[in-house]
Amino acid sequence: MTDRTDERVELALDLLANLERRELPLPAVVDRIETVTTDPALVRRVLDEAERRGLVDREDGRIRVRSGSHVSFERQVVAREGDFDCRRCGASISTGHFVRFETDELGPFGSSCVRKVLGRD
């Protein structure tokens, strides 16, 4: 695997570890992982690695996040003006919201999609 692939896996793991909703159906978790990678093999790798590291439990098509941390909107979400396409829904946006994790930055997202991705809505 390349360094970039490993970076994407770590970024997706950061995202999962910081979800505010503690339990989600598997499709909702995959939706969030796909903001980092749409490669099915990498999505599976992220899920397997998250379980191996004890970040999540998988049971009956549901994912339970074991971490107690979540993103601080005030410190970790940065809004930038420009011409962007939302990484989650593909809509054209003039204000992109970027989430800063230890491993990397994820975005841009529209204002409602960033909340959805982080499990706030």
PDB file of C-alpha atoms in Angstrom:
ATOM      1  CA  MET A   1       0.000   0.000   0.000  1.00  0.00           C
ATOM      2  CA  THR A   2       1.137   3.531  -0.678  1.00  0.00           C
ATOM      3  CA  ASP A   3       1.682   6.189   1.944  1.00  0.00           C
ATOM      4  CA  ARG A   4      -1.312   8.115   0.564  1.00  0.00           C
ATOM      5  CA  THR A   5      -3.538   5.065   0.992  1.00  0.00           C
ATOM      6  CA  ASP A   6      -2.379   4.665   4.583  1.00  0.00           C
ATOM      7  CA  GLU A   7      -3.039   8.384   5.177  1.00  0.00           C
ATOM      8  CA  ARG A   8      -6.605   8.011   3.881  1.00  0.00           C
ATOM      9  CA  VAL A   9      -7.198   5.019   6.150  1.00  0.00           C
ATOM     10  CA  GLU A  10      -5.900   6.969   9.171  1.00  0.00           C
ATOM     11  CA  LEU A  11      -8.052   9.989   8.264  1.00  0.00           C
ATOM     12  CA  ALA A  12     -11.153   7.787   8.006  1.00  0.00           C
ATOM     13  CA  LEU A  13     -10.290   6.198  11.370  1.00  0.00           C
ATOM     14  CA  ASP A  14      -9.990   9.676  12.902  1.00  0.00           C
ATOM     15  CA  LEU A  15     -13.417  10.507  11.519  1.00  0.00           C
ATOM     16  CA  LEU A  16     -14.989   7.343  12.961  1.00  0.00           C
ATOM     17  CA  ALA A  17     -13.349   7.877  16.342  1.00  0.00           C
ATOM     18  CA  ASN A  18     -14.841  11.378  16.526  1.00  0.00           C
ATOM     19  CA  LEU A  19     -18.438  10.716  15.505  1.00  0.00           C
ATOM     20  CA  GLU A  20     -20.891  12.241  17.949  1.00  0.00           C
ATOM     21  CA  ARG A  21     -23.580   9.659  17.384  1.00  0.00           C
ATOM     22  CA  ARG A  22     -22.497   6.571  19.254  1.00  0.00           C
ATOM     23  CA  GLU A  23     -24.511   4.109  17.168  1.00  0.00           C
ATOM     24  CA  LEU A  24     -25.283   4.167  13.470  1.00  0.00           C
ATOM     25  CA  PRO A  25     -26.446   1.703  10.837  1.00  0.00           C
ATOM     26  CA  LEU A  26     -23.630   0.369   8.665  1.00  0.00           C
ATOM     27  CA  PRO A  27     -24.783   2.286   5.527  1.00  0.00           C
ATOM     28  CA  ALA A  28     -24.578   5.580   7.465  1.00  0.00           C
ATOM     29  CA  VAL A  29     -21.043   4.763   8.586  1.00  0.00           C
ATOM     30  CA  VAL A  30     -20.041   3.807   5.033  1.00  0.00           C
ATOM     31  CA  ASP A  31     -21.509   7.139   3.855  1.00  0.00           C
ATOM     32  CA  ARG A  32     -19.118   8.924   6.206  1.00  0.00           C
ATOM     33  CA  ILE A  33     -16.103   6.806   5.238  1.00  0.00           C
ATOM     34  CA  GLU A  34     -16.849   7.554   1.587  1.00  0.00           C
ATOM     35  CA  THR A  35     -16.084  11.225   2.261  1.00  0.00           C
ATOM     36  CA  VAL A  36     -12.475   9.998   2.540  1.00  0.00           C
ATOM     37  CA  THR A  37     -12.459   7.153   0.006  1.00  0.00           C
ATOM     38  CA  THR A  38     -14.968   5.495  -2.282  1.00  0.00           C
ATOM     39  CA  ASP A  39     -12.690   2.520  -2.947  1.00  0.00           C
ATOM     40  CA  PRO A  40     -14.679  -0.490  -1.627  1.00  0.00           C
ATOM     41  CA  ALA A  41     -11.499  -2.303  -0.565  1.00  0.00           C
ATOM     42  CA  LEU A  42     -10.375   0.706   1.480  1.00  0.00           C
ATOM     43  CA  VAL A  43     -13.817   1.143   3.028  1.00  0.00           C
ATOM     44  CA  ARG A  44     -13.647  -2.481   4.198  1.00  0.00           C
ATOM     45  CA  ARG A  45     -10.081  -1.972   5.412  1.00  0.00           C
ATOM     46  CA  VAL A  46     -11.161   1.076   7.447  1.00  0.00           C
ATOM     47  CA  LEU A  47     -14.035  -0.855   9.047  1.00  0.00           C
ATOM     48  CA  ASP A  48     -11.820  -3.853   9.813  1.00  0.00           C
ATOM     49  CA  GLU A  49      -9.050  -1.661  11.225  1.00  0.00           C
ATOM     50  CA  ALA A  50     -11.503   0.367  13.324  1.00  0.00           C
ATOM     51  CA  GLU A  51     -12.794  -2.839  14.868  1.00  0.00           C
ATOM     52  CA  ARG A  52      -9.293  -4.263  15.347  1.00  0.00           C
ATOM     53  CA  ARG A  53      -8.185  -1.081  17.154  1.00  0.00           C
ATOM     54  CA  GLY A  54     -11.246  -1.123  19.388  1.00  0.00           C
ATOM     55  CA  LEU A  55     -12.708   2.096  17.956  1.00  0.00           C
ATOM     56  CA  VAL A  56     -15.993   0.441  16.989  1.00  0.00           C
ATOM     57  CA  ASP A  57     -18.063  -2.670  17.547  1.00  0.00           C
ATOM     58  CA  ARG A  58     -20.012  -4.186  14.665  1.00  0.00           C
ATOM     59  CA  GLU A  59     -23.167  -6.179  15.241  1.00  0.00           C
ATOM     60  CA  ASP A  60     -26.288  -6.895  13.192  1.00  0.00           C
ATOM     61  CA  GLY A  61     -25.594  -4.204  10.583  1.00  0.00           C
ATOM     62  CA  ARG A  62     -24.964  -1.521  13.218  1.00  0.00           C
ATOM     63  CA  ILE A  63     -21.764   0.190  14.255  1.00  0.00           C
ATOM     64  CA  ARG A  64     -21.207   1.342  17.827  1.00  0.00           C
ATOM     65  CA  VAL A  65     -18.470   3.927  18.288  1.00  0.00           C
ATOM     66  CA  ARG A  66     -16.460   3.215  21.433  1.00  0.00           C
ATOM     67  CA  SER A  67     -14.511   6.473  21.591  1.00  0.00           C
ATOM     68  CA  GLY A  68     -15.791   9.235  23.830  1.00  0.00           C
ATOM     69  CA  SER A  69     -14.246  12.070  21.849  1.00  0.00           C
ATOM     70  CA  HIS A  70     -15.813  14.255  19.196  1.00  0.00           C
ATOM     71  CA  VAL A  71     -14.910  17.219  17.020  1.00  0.00           C
ATOM     72  CA  SER A  72     -14.982  20.685  18.560  1.00  0.00           C
ATOM     73  CA  PHE A  73     -16.715  22.889  15.997  1.00  0.00           C
ATOM     74  CA  GLU A  74     -15.059  25.983  17.447  1.00  0.00           C
ATOM     75  CA  ARG A  75     -11.504  24.615  17.214  1.00  0.00           C
ATOM     76  CA  GLN A  76     -11.526  21.948  14.519  1.00  0.00           C
ATOM     77  CA  VAL A  77     -13.993  23.088  11.856  1.00  0.00           C
ATOM     78  CA  VAL A  78     -12.691  25.860   9.636  1.00  0.00           C
ATOM     79  CA  ALA A  79     -14.841  27.723   7.096  1.00  0.00           C
ATOM     80  CA  ARG A  80     -13.230  29.070   3.929  1.00  0.00           C
ATOM     81  CA  GLU A  81     -14.762  31.124   1.151  1.00  0.00           C
ATOM     82  CA  GLY A  82     -14.286  29.950  -2.433  1.00  0.00           C
ATOM     83  CA  ASP A  83     -15.780  27.782  -5.156  1.00  0.00           C
ATOM     84  CA  PHE A  84     -16.091  24.258  -3.786  1.00  0.00           C
ATOM     85  CA  ASP A  85     -18.032  21.066  -4.320  1.00  0.00           C
ATOM     86  CA  CYS A  86     -19.253  19.396  -1.131  1.00  0.00           C
ATOM     87  CA  ARG A  87     -17.324  16.192  -0.556  1.00  0.00           C
ATOM     88  CA  ARG A  88     -20.441  14.446   0.740  1.00  0.00           C
ATOM     89  CA  CYS A  89     -23.318  15.520  -1.525  1.00  0.00           C
ATOM     90  CA  GLY A  90     -21.504  17.119  -4.480  1.00  0.00           C
ATOM     91  CA  ALA A  91     -23.386  20.432  -4.298  1.00  0.00           C
ATOM     92  CA  SER A  92     -21.605  23.610  -5.341  1.00  0.00           C
ATOM     93  CA  ILE A  93     -20.862  25.713  -2.277  1.00  0.00           C
ATOM     94  CA  SER A  94     -19.260  29.094  -1.711  1.00  0.00           C
ATOM     95  CA  THR A  95     -18.314  28.396   1.904  1.00  0.00           C
ATOM     96  CA  GLY A  96     -16.454  25.168   2.486  1.00  0.00           C
ATOM     97  CA  HIS A  97     -16.235  23.667   5.955  1.00  0.00           C
ATOM     98  CA  PHE A  98     -13.052  21.704   6.618  1.00  0.00           C
ATOM     99  CA  VAL A  99     -12.512  19.420   9.613  1.00  0.00           C
ATOM    100  CA  ARG A 100      -9.028  19.351  11.100  1.00  0.00           C
ATOM    101  CA  PHE A 101      -7.926  16.011  12.510  1.00  0.00           C
ATOM    102  CA  GLU A 102      -4.492  15.052  13.806  1.00  0.00           C
ATOM    103  CA  THR A 103      -3.761  13.124  10.611  1.00  0.00           C
ATOM    104  CA  ASP A 104      -5.091  15.542   7.988  1.00  0.00           C
ATOM    105  CA  GLU A 105      -7.908  17.870   7.009  1.00  0.00           C
ATOM    106  CA  LEU A 106     -11.192  16.586   5.571  1.00  0.00           C
ATOM    107  CA  GLY A 107     -13.506  18.630   3.374  1.00  0.00           C
ATOM    108  CA  PRO A 108     -14.903  20.761   1.930  1.00  0.00           C
ATOM    109  CA  PHE A 109     -18.443  20.227   3.150  1.00  0.00           C
ATOM    110  CA  GLY A 110     -21.522  22.398   3.120  1.00  0.00           C
ATOM    111  CA  SER A 111     -22.814  23.608   6.484  1.00  0.00           C
ATOM    112  CA  SER A 112     -25.426  20.850   6.827  1.00  0.00           C
ATOM    113  CA  CYS A 113     -23.216  18.081   5.424  1.00  0.00           C
ATOM    114  CA  VAL A 114     -20.372  18.780   7.870  1.00  0.00           C
ATOM    115  CA  ARG A 115     -22.859  18.284  10.720  1.00  0.00           C
ATOM    116  CA  LYS A 116     -24.152  15.078   9.120  1.00  0.00           C
ATOM    117  CA  VAL A 117     -20.664  13.674   8.531  1.00  0.00           C
ATOM    118  CA  LEU A 118     -19.683  14.305  12.142  1.00  0.00           C
ATOM    119  CA  GLY A 119     -22.860  12.712  13.472  1.00  0.00           C
ATOM    120  CA  ARG A 120     -24.445  15.864  14.845  1.00  0.00           C
ATOM    121  CA  ASP A 121     -27.550  15.555  12.672  1.00  0.00           C
TER     122      ASP A 121
END
